[in-house]
Coordinates of C-alpha atoms in Angstrom, one line a residue:
Chain A
X1 CA 159.1 117.8 90.1
X2 CA 156.7 118.7 92.8
X3 CA 155.1 116.4 95.4
X4 CA 151.6 117.1 94.0
X5 CA 152.5 115.0 91.0
X6 CA 153.4 111.9 92.9
X7 CA 151.4 112.0 96.1
X8 CA 148.4 109.7 96.8
X9 CA 145.1 111.6 97.2
X10 CA 142.9 108.6 98.3
X11 CA 144.2 108.6 101.9
X12 CA 142.9 106.2 104.5
X13 CA 142.2 108.2 107.6
X14 CA 140.7 107.8 111.1
X15 CA 139.3 110.1 113.7
X16 CA 140.9 110.1 117.2
X17 CA 138.1 108.3 118.8
X18 CA 138.5 105.2 116.6
X19 CA 139.7 102.1 118.5
X20 CA 143.1 100.6 118.2
X21 CA 141.4 97.4 116.9
X22 CA 139.9 99.4 114.0
X23 CA 143.3 100.8 113.2
X24 CA 144.9 97.3 113.1
X25 CA 142.1 96.2 110.8
X26 CA 142.6 99.1 108.4
X27 CA 146.3 98.7 108.2
X28 CA 146.0 95.1 107.4
X29 CA 143.1 95.4 104.9
X30 CA 144.8 98.3 103.0
X31 CA 148.3 96.9 103.3
X32 CA 149.6 100.2 104.5
X33 CA 151.8 101.3 107.4
X34 CA 150.5 104.8 108.3
X35 CA 147.1 106.2 109.1
X36 CA 146.7 110.0 109.4
X37 CA 144.3 111.0 112.2
X38 CA 142.0 113.9 111.3
X39 CA 139.2 115.9 113.0
X40 CA 135.8 116.7 111.6
X41 CA 137.2 119.6 109.5
X42 CA 139.8 117.4 107.9
X43 CA 142.6 119.0 109.9
X44 CA 145.5 116.7 110.6
X45 CA 145.9 116.1 114.3
X46 CA 148.1 113.1 114.5
X47 CA 149.4 109.9 112.9
X48 CA 149.3 106.2 113.8
X49 CA 151.9 104.0 112.4
X50 CA 152.3 100.2 112.4
X51 CA 155.1 100.7 114.9
X52 CA 152.8 102.5 117.3
X53 CA 150.3 99.6 116.9
X54 CA 153.0 97.0 117.5
X55 CA 154.0 98.8 120.7
X56 CA 150.4 98.9 121.9
X57 CA 149.6 95.3 121.0
X58 CA 150.0 92.5 123.6
X59 CA 152.9 90.2 123.1
X60 CA 152.0 87.1 121.0
X61 CA 152.8 85.0 124.2
X62 CA 150.0 86.9 126.0
X63 CA 147.6 87.5 123.1
X64 CA 144.6 86.6 125.1
X65 CA 145.3 89.0 127.9
X66 CA 144.3 92.6 128.2
X67 CA 142.1 92.4 125.1
X68 CA 140.2 95.4 126.4
X69 CA 143.3 97.6 125.6
X70 CA 142.6 97.2 121.9
X71 CA 139.3 99.0 122.5
X72 CA 141.1 102.2 123.7
X73 CA 140.9 105.1 121.3
X74 CA 143.9 105.7 119.0
X75 CA 144.3 109.1 120.6
X76 CA 146.1 107.2 123.4
X77 CA 148.9 106.0 121.1
X78 CA 149.0 108.4 118.2
X79 CA 151.9 110.7 117.4
X80 CA 150.9 114.3 117.6
X81 CA 154.0 116.0 116.4
X82 CA 153.8 115.2 112.7
X83 CA 156.2 116.2 109.9
X84 CA 154.1 117.3 107.0
X85 CA 154.8 118.6 103.5
X86 CA 153.1 121.0 101.1
X87 CA 151.9 119.9 97.6
X88 CA 154.3 122.5 96.0
X89 CA 157.4 121.1 97.8
X90 CA 160.0 119.7 95.5
X91 CA 160.7 116.0 95.5
X92 CA 164.4 116.7 96.6
X93 CA 163.3 118.7 99.6
X94 CA 160.9 116.0 100.7
X95 CA 163.5 113.3 100.2
X96 CA 165.8 115.2 102.5
X97 CA 163.1 115.2 105.2
X98 CA 162.8 111.4 104.9
X99 CA 166.6 111.1 105.0
X100 CA 167.2 113.4 108.0
X101 CA 164.4 112.3 110.2
X102 CA 164.3 108.6 109.4
X103 CA 160.6 108.5 108.8
X104 CA 158.5 106.4 106.5
X105 CA 155.7 108.8 105.4
X106 CA 154.6 112.4 105.1
X107 CA 151.1 113.6 105.2
X108 CA 150.6 116.4 102.6
X109 CA 148.7 119.4 104.1
X110 CA 147.3 122.5 102.4
X111 CA 145.3 125.2 104.2
X112 CA 145.7 123.1 107.3
X113 CA 143.8 120.3 105.7
X114 CA 145.0 116.9 104.8
X115 CA 145.0 116.4 101.0
X116 CA 147.4 113.6 100.4
X117 CA 150.2 111.3 101.6
X118 CA 153.5 110.3 100.3
X119 CA 155.7 107.3 101.4
X120 CA 159.3 106.2 101.1
X121 CA 158.2 103.8 98.4
X122 CA 156.8 106.7 96.3
X123 CA 160.0 108.6 96.6
X124 CA 162.0 105.5 95.6
X125 CA 159.9 105.0 92.5
X126 CA 160.3 108.6 91.6
X127 CA 164.0 108.4 92.0
X128 CA 164.2 105.4 89.6
X129 CA 162.2 107.4 87.1
X130 CA 164.4 110.5 87.6
X131 CA 167.5 108.4 86.9
X132 CA 165.9 107.3 83.7
X133 CA 166.4 103.6 84.5
X134 CA 162.9 102.6 83.5
X135 CA 163.4 103.4 79.9
X136 CA 165.4 101.5 77.3
X137 CA 168.8 103.2 77.4
X138 CA 172.6 102.8 77.5
X139 CA 174.9 104.2 80.1
X140 CA 177.9 106.5 79.4
X141 CA 180.2 108.0 82.0
X142 CA 182.4 110.9 81.1
X143 CA 185.1 112.6 83.2
X144 CA 185.2 116.4 82.8
X145 CA 187.0 119.3 84.4
X146 CA 185.0 120.9 87.2
X147 CA 184.4 124.2 85.4
X148 CA 181.3 125.7 83.9
X149 CA 180.0 124.7 80.5
X150 CA 181.2 121.1 80.4
X151 CA 177.8 119.6 80.6
X152 CA 176.6 121.6 77.7
X153 CA 179.6 120.7 75.6
X154 CA 178.9 117.0 76.0
X155 CA 175.2 117.5 75.6
X156 CA 175.9 119.2 72.2
X157 CA 177.6 116.0 71.0
X158 CA 174.4 114.0 71.8
X159 CA 172.4 116.6 70.0
X160 CA 174.5 116.4 66.9
X161 CA 173.9 112.6 66.9
X162 CA 170.2 113.1 67.4
X163 CA 170.2 110.8 70.5
X164 CA 167.8 111.5 73.3
X165 CA 169.2 111.8 76.8
X166 CA 166.8 110.1 79.4
X167 CA 168.8 111.3 82.4
X168 CA 171.9 113.1 83.6
X169 CA 173.6 112.8 86.9
X170 CA 176.7 114.8 88.1
X171 CA 178.9 112.7 90.4
X172 CA 181.8 114.1 92.4
X173 CA 185.2 112.6 91.5
X174 CA 188.0 111.6 93.9
X175 CA 190.0 114.4 92.4
X176 CA 188.0 117.5 93.1
X177 CA 189.3 119.1 89.9
X178 CA 187.0 116.8 88.0
X179 CA 183.4 115.7 87.9
X180 CA 181.9 112.6 86.4
X181 CA 178.9 113.1 84.1
X182 CA 176.6 110.1 83.9
X183 CA 174.2 109.9 81.1
X184 CA 171.5 107.4 80.1
X185 CA 170.9 107.8 76.4
X186 CA 168.3 106.2 74.2
X187 CA 170.4 104.2 71.9
X188 CA 171.5 100.6 71.6
X189 CA 174.7 101.6 69.8
X190 CA 176.6 104.3 71.6
X191 CA 179.9 103.7 69.7
X192 CA 179.7 106.7 67.4
X193 CA 178.9 109.0 70.3
X194 CA 181.7 107.7 72.4
X195 CA 184.1 108.2 69.5
X196 CA 182.9 111.8 69.2
X197 CA 183.3 112.5 72.9
X198 CA 186.8 111.1 72.9
X199 CA 187.6 113.0 69.7
X200 CA 186.8 116.2 71.7
X201 CA 189.4 115.2 74.2
X202 CA 187.3 113.9 77.0
X203 CA 187.9 110.7 79.0
X204 CA 185.1 108.2 78.7
X205 CA 185.1 106.2 81.9
X206 CA 182.6 103.7 80.7
X207 CA 182.3 101.7 78.5
X208 CA 186.1 101.2 78.9
X209 CA 188.0 99.2 81.4
X210 CA 191.8 99.4 81.5
X211 CA 193.5 96.2 80.5
X212 CA 190.3 94.6 79.2
X213 CA 189.3 96.5 76.1
X214 CA 191.2 99.1 74.4
Chain B
X1 CA 156.6 64.7 60.4
X2 CA 159.8 66.4 59.5
X3 CA 162.6 66.6 62.0
X4 CA 163.1 70.4 61.4
X5 CA 162.3 73.2 59.0
X6 CA 164.3 76.3 58.1
X7 CA 162.3 79.4 57.5
X8 CA 164.1 81.6 55.0
X9 CA 163.8 83.7 51.9
X10 CA 166.0 86.4 50.4
X11 CA 163.1 88.8 51.0
X12 CA 163.9 88.8 54.7
X13 CA 166.9 91.0 53.8
X14 CA 164.5 93.9 53.0
X15 CA 164.5 94.7 56.7
X16 CA 167.4 97.1 56.3
X17 CA 167.9 100.5 57.9
X18 CA 170.9 101.7 56.0
X19 CA 174.4 100.7 55.0
X20 CA 176.1 101.9 58.2
X21 CA 173.6 100.3 60.6
X22 CA 174.9 97.6 62.9
X23 CA 171.8 95.5 62.4
X24 CA 172.3 93.8 59.0
X25 CA 170.4 90.8 57.8
X26 CA 173.1 89.9 55.3
X27 CA 173.8 87.7 58.3
X28 CA 171.0 85.5 57.1
X29 CA 172.7 85.0 53.7
X30 CA 176.0 84.3 55.3
X31 CA 174.5 81.6 57.5
X32 CA 172.4 80.1 54.7
X33 CA 175.4 79.9 52.5
X34 CA 177.5 78.2 55.1
X35 CA 174.8 75.5 55.6
X36 CA 174.5 75.1 51.8
X37 CA 178.2 74.6 51.4
X38 CA 178.1 72.0 54.2
X39 CA 175.3 70.2 52.3
X40 CA 173.3 70.4 55.5
X41 CA 170.3 72.2 54.3
X42 CA 167.9 70.4 51.8
X43 CA 165.5 72.1 49.6
X44 CA 162.7 70.1 51.3
X45 CA 163.6 71.6 54.7
X46 CA 163.3 75.2 53.6
X47 CA 159.9 77.0 54.0
X48 CA 159.4 80.5 52.8
X49 CA 158.1 83.0 55.5
X50 CA 154.6 84.3 55.1
X51 CA 153.6 87.9 55.8
X52 CA 151.9 88.5 59.1
X53 CA 148.5 90.1 58.8
X54 CA 147.7 93.4 60.5
X55 CA 145.4 91.5 62.9
X56 CA 148.2 89.2 63.9
X57 CA 150.6 92.1 64.5
X58 CA 147.8 93.7 66.5
X59 CA 147.9 90.8 68.9
X60 CA 150.7 92.7 70.6
X61 CA 151.0 96.1 68.9
X62 CA 148.7 99.1 69.0
X63 CA 146.7 99.9 65.8
X64 CA 148.0 103.5 65.8
X65 CA 151.6 102.2 66.0
X66 CA 151.1 99.9 63.0
X67 CA 149.6 102.8 61.1
X68 CA 152.6 104.9 62.0
X69 CA 155.0 102.3 60.7
X70 CA 153.1 102.0 57.5
X71 CA 153.1 105.8 57.0
X72 CA 156.8 105.9 57.9
X73 CA 157.6 103.3 55.2
X74 CA 155.8 105.5 52.6
X75 CA 157.6 108.6 53.7
X76 CA 154.5 110.1 55.1
X77 CA 155.3 110.3 58.8
X78 CA 156.5 113.6 60.2
X79 CA 159.7 113.4 62.3
X80 CA 158.0 114.7 65.4
X81 CA 155.2 112.1 65.4
X82 CA 157.7 109.4 64.4
X83 CA 159.8 110.2 67.5
X84 CA 156.9 109.4 69.7
X85 CA 156.8 105.9 68.2
X86 CA 160.5 105.4 68.5
X87 CA 160.9 105.7 64.8
X88 CA 163.4 107.9 62.9
X89 CA 166.0 107.6 65.6
X90 CA 169.6 106.5 65.1
X91 CA 168.6 103.1 66.3
X92 CA 165.5 102.6 64.2
X93 CA 165.6 105.0 61.3
X94 CA 162.7 105.0 58.9
X95 CA 163.1 103.2 55.6
X96 CA 161.0 102.5 52.5
X97 CA 158.4 99.8 53.0
X98 CA 159.4 99.2 56.6
X99 CA 156.0 97.8 57.6
X100 CA 156.2 95.1 54.9
X101 CA 159.7 94.2 55.8
X102 CA 158.9 94.0 59.5
X103 CA 155.7 92.1 58.9
X104 CA 157.6 89.5 56.9
X105 CA 159.9 88.8 59.8
X106 CA 156.9 88.4 62.1
X107 CA 155.3 86.1 59.5
X108 CA 158.5 84.0 59.4
X109 CA 158.2 83.3 63.1
X110 CA 154.5 82.6 62.8
X111 CA 155.3 80.2 59.9
X112 CA 157.8 78.4 62.2
X113 CA 155.1 78.3 64.9
X114 CA 152.5 76.8 62.7
X115 CA 154.9 74.2 61.3
X116 CA 155.6 73.0 64.9
X117 CA 152.2 73.3 66.4
X118 CA 150.5 71.6 63.5
X119 CA 153.0 68.8 63.8
X120 CA 154.5 69.2 60.3
X121 CA 157.9 69.5 61.9
X122 CA 159.3 68.9 65.3
X123 CA 161.5 71.9 65.3
X124 CA 161.5 75.1 63.3
X125 CA 163.9 78.0 63.0
X126 CA 163.5 81.6 61.8
X127 CA 166.8 83.4 62.1
X128 CA 165.2 86.5 60.7
X129 CA 163.1 86.9 63.9
X130 CA 164.0 87.5 67.5
X131 CA 163.4 91.2 67.6
X132 CA 162.8 91.3 71.3
X133 CA 163.0 95.0 72.1
X134 CA 159.8 96.0 70.2
X135 CA 157.1 97.4 72.5
X136 CA 153.3 97.6 72.2
X137 CA 153.4 101.1 70.8
X138 CA 157.0 101.9 70.2
X139 CA 160.0 100.7 68.2
X140 CA 163.2 100.3 70.2
X141 CA 166.7 99.0 69.9
X142 CA 166.6 98.1 66.1
X143 CA 163.2 96.3 66.6
X144 CA 160.0 97.5 65.0
X145 CA 157.5 94.6 65.5
X146 CA 158.2 92.1 68.2
X147 CA 157.8 88.8 66.4
X148 CA 158.4 86.7 69.5
X149 CA 155.8 88.4 71.5
X150 CA 153.3 88.1 68.7
X151 CA 154.2 84.4 68.2
X152 CA 153.7 83.7 71.9
X153 CA 150.3 85.5 72.0
X154 CA 149.4 83.6 68.8
X155 CA 150.2 80.3 70.4
X156 CA 148.2 81.3 73.5
X157 CA 145.1 82.2 71.5
X158 CA 145.3 79.6 68.7
X159 CA 146.7 76.6 70.4
X160 CA 146.2 77.4 74.1
X161 CA 149.8 76.5 74.8
X162 CA 152.0 77.2 77.8
X163 CA 155.1 78.8 76.4
X164 CA 158.6 79.0 77.8
X165 CA 160.6 81.8 76.2
X166 CA 164.4 81.6 76.7
X167 CA 166.4 84.6 75.6
X168 CA 170.2 84.3 75.6
X169 CA 170.8 87.6 73.7
X170 CA 173.4 89.8 75.5
X171 CA 170.7 92.5 75.8
X172 CA 167.7 92.0 78.1
X173 CA 164.6 90.7 76.4
X174 CA 162.6 93.6 77.7
X175 CA 159.8 93.7 75.0
X176 CA 158.8 90.1 75.5
X177 CA 159.1 90.3 79.3
X178 CA 156.8 93.3 79.6
X179 CA 154.3 91.9 77.2
X180 CA 153.7 88.9 79.4
X181 CA 154.7 90.3 82.8
X182 CA 151.4 89.4 84.4
X183 CA 150.6 86.2 82.5
X184 CA 151.1 82.9 84.4
X185 CA 150.9 80.9 81.2
X186 CA 154.0 82.5 79.6
X187 CA 157.4 82.2 81.4
X188 CA 160.2 84.3 80.2
X189 CA 163.8 83.6 81.1
X190 CA 166.4 86.1 80.0
X191 CA 170.2 85.8 80.5
X192 CA 172.0 88.9 79.6
X193 CA 174.8 91.4 80.4
X194 CA 173.7 93.5 83.4
X195 CA 171.8 96.6 82.4
X196 CA 174.0 98.7 84.6
X197 CA 175.7 100.0 81.5
X198 CA 174.2 98.1 78.6
X199 CA 171.0 98.9 76.8
X200 CA 168.1 98.6 77.7
X201 CA 169.2 98.9 81.3
X202 CA 166.4 96.6 82.6
X203 CA 166.4 92.9 83.4
X204 CA 167.3 93.1 87.1
X205 CA 167.1 89.9 89.1
X206 CA 164.2 91.3 91.1
X207 CA 162.0 91.7 88.0
X208 CA 159.9 88.6 88.6
X209 CA 156.5 89.4 87.1
X210 CA 153.4 90.9 88.7
X211 CA 150.0 89.8 89.8
X212 CA 149.2 86.3 88.6
X213 CA 152.4 86.4 86.6
X214 CA 154.6 86.8 89.6
X215 CA 157.4 84.3 89.5
X216 CA 157.1 83.7 85.7
X217 CA 159.6 86.4 84.6
X218 CA 163.1 85.3 85.4
X219 CA 166.2 87.5 84.8
X220 CA 169.8 86.6 85.2
X221 CA 171.9 89.7 84.5
X222 CA 175.6 88.6 84.3
X223 CA 178.5 90.9 84.8
X224 CA 180.4 92.5 82.0
X225 CA 183.4 90.4 80.9
X226 CA 181.7 87.1 81.8
X227 CA 183.4 84.2 80.2
X228 CA 182.2 80.8 78.8
X229 CA 182.3 78.7 81.9
X230 CA 180.4 81.1 84.1
X231 CA 177.8 81.8 81.3
X232 CA 177.2 78.2 80.7
X233 CA 176.9 77.4 84.4
X234 CA 174.2 80.1 84.7
X235 CA 172.5 78.9 81.5
X236 CA 172.4 75.2 82.1
X237 CA 171.3 75.5 85.7
X238 CA 168.6 78.0 85.2
X239 CA 167.1 76.5 82.0
X240 CA 166.9 73.1 83.5
X241 CA 165.3 74.3 86.8
X242 CA 162.9 76.7 85.1
X243 CA 161.6 74.1 82.6
X244 CA 161.2 71.6 85.4
X245 CA 159.2 74.2 87.4
X246 CA 157.1 75.6 84.5
X247 CA 156.5 72.4 82.5
X248 CA 155.7 74.2 79.2
X249 CA 154.0 72.8 76.1
X250 CA 156.4 74.5 73.7
X251 CA 159.8 76.1 73.8
X252 CA 160.7 79.3 72.0
X253 CA 164.3 80.3 72.1
X254 CA 165.7 83.6 71.1
X255 CA 169.3 83.1 69.9
X256 CA 171.0 86.5 69.9
X257 CA 174.7 85.8 69.5
X258 CA 176.2 89.1 70.8
X259 CA 177.8 87.8 74.0
X260 CA 180.8 86.9 72.0
X261 CA 184.1 88.7 72.8
X262 CA 184.2 90.1 69.2
X263 CA 180.8 91.7 69.4
X264 CA 181.1 95.5 69.2
X265 CA 178.0 96.4 71.1
X266 CA 178.4 94.4 74.3
X267 CA 181.0 93.7 77.0
X268 CA 180.8 90.0 77.5
X269 CA 183.7 87.7 76.8
X270 CA 182.2 84.5 75.5
X271 CA 183.7 82.4 72.7
X272 CA 181.9 80.5 70.0
X273 CA 181.8 77.4 72.2
X274 CA 178.7 78.6 74.1
X275 CA 176.7 78.7 70.9
X276 CA 177.3 74.9 70.5
X277 CA 176.0 74.3 74.0
X278 CA 173.0 76.6 74.0
X279 CA 170.9 74.9 71.3
X280 CA 172.1 71.5 72.5
X281 CA 170.4 71.8 75.9
X282 CA 167.3 73.4 74.4
X283 CA 167.0 70.5 72.0
X284 CA 167.4 67.9 74.7
X285 CA 164.8 69.6 77.0
X286 CA 162.3 70.1 74.1
X287 CA 162.2 66.4 73.7
X288 CA 162.2 65.7 77.5
X289 CA 159.3 68.2 78.3
X290 CA 157.6 69.5 75.2
X291 CA 157.2 66.4 72.9
X292 CA 160.0 67.9 70.8
X293 CA 158.2 71.3 70.1
X294 CA 161.0 73.8 69.8
X295 CA 160.9 77.1 67.8
X296 CA 164.2 79.0 67.5
X297 CA 164.5 82.6 66.4
X298 CA 167.6 84.8 65.8
X299 CA 168.2 88.1 67.5
X300 CA 171.3 90.3 68.1
X301 CA 174.7 89.5 66.7
X302 CA 176.7 92.5 65.4
X303 CA 179.9 90.8 64.4
X304 CA 178.1 89.3 61.4
X305 CA 181.3 88.0 59.6
X306 CA 183.2 86.2 62.3
X307 CA 180.6 85.2 64.8
X308 CA 177.0 85.1 63.5
X309 CA 177.3 82.6 60.6
X310 CA 179.0 80.0 62.7
X311 CA 176.9 80.5 65.8
X312 CA 173.6 80.4 63.9
X313 CA 174.6 77.4 61.7
X314 CA 175.2 75.5 65.0
X315 CA 171.5 75.9 66.0
X316 CA 170.3 74.3 62.7
X317 CA 173.0 71.5 62.8
X318 CA 171.8 70.8 66.4
X319 CA 168.2 70.6 65.2
X320 CA 168.9 68.1 62.5
X321 CA 171.3 66.1 64.7
X322 CA 174.4 66.9 62.6
X323 CA 176.5 68.3 65.4
X324 CA 179.5 66.2 64.2
X325 CA 179.8 68.7 61.3
X326 CA 180.7 71.4 63.8
X327 CA 184.4 70.5 64.1
X328 CA 187.6 71.2 62.1
X329 CA 187.6 73.6 59.2
X330 CA 184.8 75.6 57.7
X331 CA 184.1 74.9 54.0
X332 CA 186.8 76.5 52.0
X333 CA 184.2 77.5 49.3
X334 CA 182.4 79.6 51.9
X335 CA 185.5 81.3 53.3
X336 CA 186.8 82.1 49.8
X337 CA 183.5 83.4 48.6
X338 CA 182.7 85.7 51.5
X339 CA 186.3 86.8 52.3
X340 CA 186.1 89.0 49.2
X341 CA 183.2 90.9 50.8
X342 CA 184.4 91.0 54.4
X343 CA 186.2 93.9 55.9
X344 CA 187.8 91.5 58.5
X345 CA 189.7 88.2 58.3
X346 CA 187.1 85.5 58.3
X347 CA 187.6 82.5 60.6
X348 CA 188.6 79.3 58.8
X349 CA 187.7 76.9 61.6
X350 CA 184.5 76.2 63.6
X351 CA 186.3 76.9 66.9
X352 CA 187.9 80.2 68.0
X353 CA 191.6 80.4 68.3
X354 CA 193.1 79.9 71.8
X355 CA 194.0 83.1 73.5
X356 CA 191.2 84.9 71.7
X357 CA 191.5 87.7 74.3
X358 CA 193.9 88.7 77.1
X359 CA 193.1 87.2 80.6
X360 CA 190.2 89.0 82.3
X361 CA 191.1 90.7 85.6
X362 CA 188.8 89.8 88.4
X363 CA 187.6 86.6 86.7
X364 CA 187.0 84.9 90.0
X365 CA 184.9 87.7 91.4
X366 CA 182.8 87.9 88.2
X367 CA 182.1 84.1 88.4
X368 CA 181.1 84.3 92.0
X369 CA 178.9 87.3 91.4
X370 CA 177.1 85.6 88.6
X371 CA 176.6 82.5 90.8
X372 CA 175.0 84.7 93.5
X373 CA 172.8 86.3 90.9
X374 CA 171.7 82.9 89.6
X375 CA 170.8 81.8 93.2
X376 CA 168.7 85.0 93.6
X377 CA 167.0 84.5 90.3
X378 CA 166.0 80.9 91.1
X379 CA 165.2 81.4 94.8
X380 CA 161.5 81.5 94.4
X381 CA 161.4 78.5 92.1
X382 CA 163.6 76.4 94.4
X383 CA 161.4 77.3 97.3
X384 CA 158.2 76.3 95.4
X385 CA 159.7 73.1 94.2
X386 CA 160.7 72.2 97.8
X387 CA 157.1 72.6 98.9
X388 CA 155.7 70.3 96.2

């Protein structure tokens, strides 16, 4: 999946001469945490976050002092080195940028122009969808040897039973000779499939708990 | 006004996918017979279900979906299109006249609703209903039309009633929840096995509704292998606090009975005892808060021989205040008659044997976890009640 499919295109922006006061108002009104700063050609030149604002605001104990500071332009507080992404980047790549740099949003830039924005929340929503957890499904975990072709062998069993797979994840096992395949499948009654998988000699890790059900 | 009515006809058994399917409405016959053999069901208490009209079904479902179900029942829906509507799958295969069969189950619940809302009876039960996985435009999890959602919308439109829906099926009541997710006049409470492994996978404690409906969807996902005491602690606490908070005009309970240890599709470890307690509290609270208005529907329950007949009979016996019948032996006539059909040994007593299952490892942790989940689920209600 590429970023273009999940990014927001109606981006709230400011120019660098806007005041800090305006930025505060926009963050509050739009219930957002980041405002990209652009020039007259829609080129991205910086970003203002709620954290920058917090640092610039007077303490609540002195809220009546230095009010004139809020009239300074945002160019005095904005971040100029901004991580950006391209609309054709993959969701995984972009997630890794969030993960590595501990940031909350990425402006999306094409031809040097700002065309969208993506936040941590969007990534999280996408992740839930990628895991298939938003569609009615049952969860099956199968332990397989860590060699080629195992996924397709298990998938063939689902195919035979005409059951749709909503998502597949491949987890590492403690024993590196094995992998755990985690499926969410569109059925309320996975018993027949589980029996088939076991008949083929695989170990079904769930549903099955030692000592509780056979 | 009658104390209670029992919606039933043999025709409800026409909702049948195939012989091997786990959803089998022969359960209705088994329950009906058990009540007959106890002499606890009078002719005057039985009301035949009506067939829901297309317009009634369209209170919840898309017109195209209804047309697709009709076509499927006549063998005129191609597998490709059917799949888009959740039809023709292993869970909800197509069968002849499936629209008529599903519309009859919906009509049964509407019959129950009208009896109660028009004050012909205080309570009403339609065990053929409770198909809580049905979506606006898609069949899911053995459910074609969602009778409970339709009944709730019908009560909203026709009687302007505030409805509390309580779902104790082991599977999350997803279809009903999503249908009223943003509606502040319908409160849904679902207690179910966590969706971590079990279908449909939803029903997290943080699914609380959206917009104006925020706070009116309540989910308590309990851990796999939850036993009676923990289940009932969660049930009793949440139901009482939710009804006190929401103050409904009418109670609709979905009585899936698949939390039992014997149930082949789920992983909870309840015994038959919880099915005595569940309707008891519903009954009590219906009188306390809703002037007695209580509609009960069926739902899941896939051990149809050993669990469902006893558990469902208990709801009716509670409704008519005959709970003293729920002790000792089951009528011998019933056991003898059905044992010939059953592939398993039928129970002969109302209670389950002691040592129904081996001790559950980690019982204490499971109980504690469920308690924490309960606290999270009720947090917003408790906060709001404090501020009042």
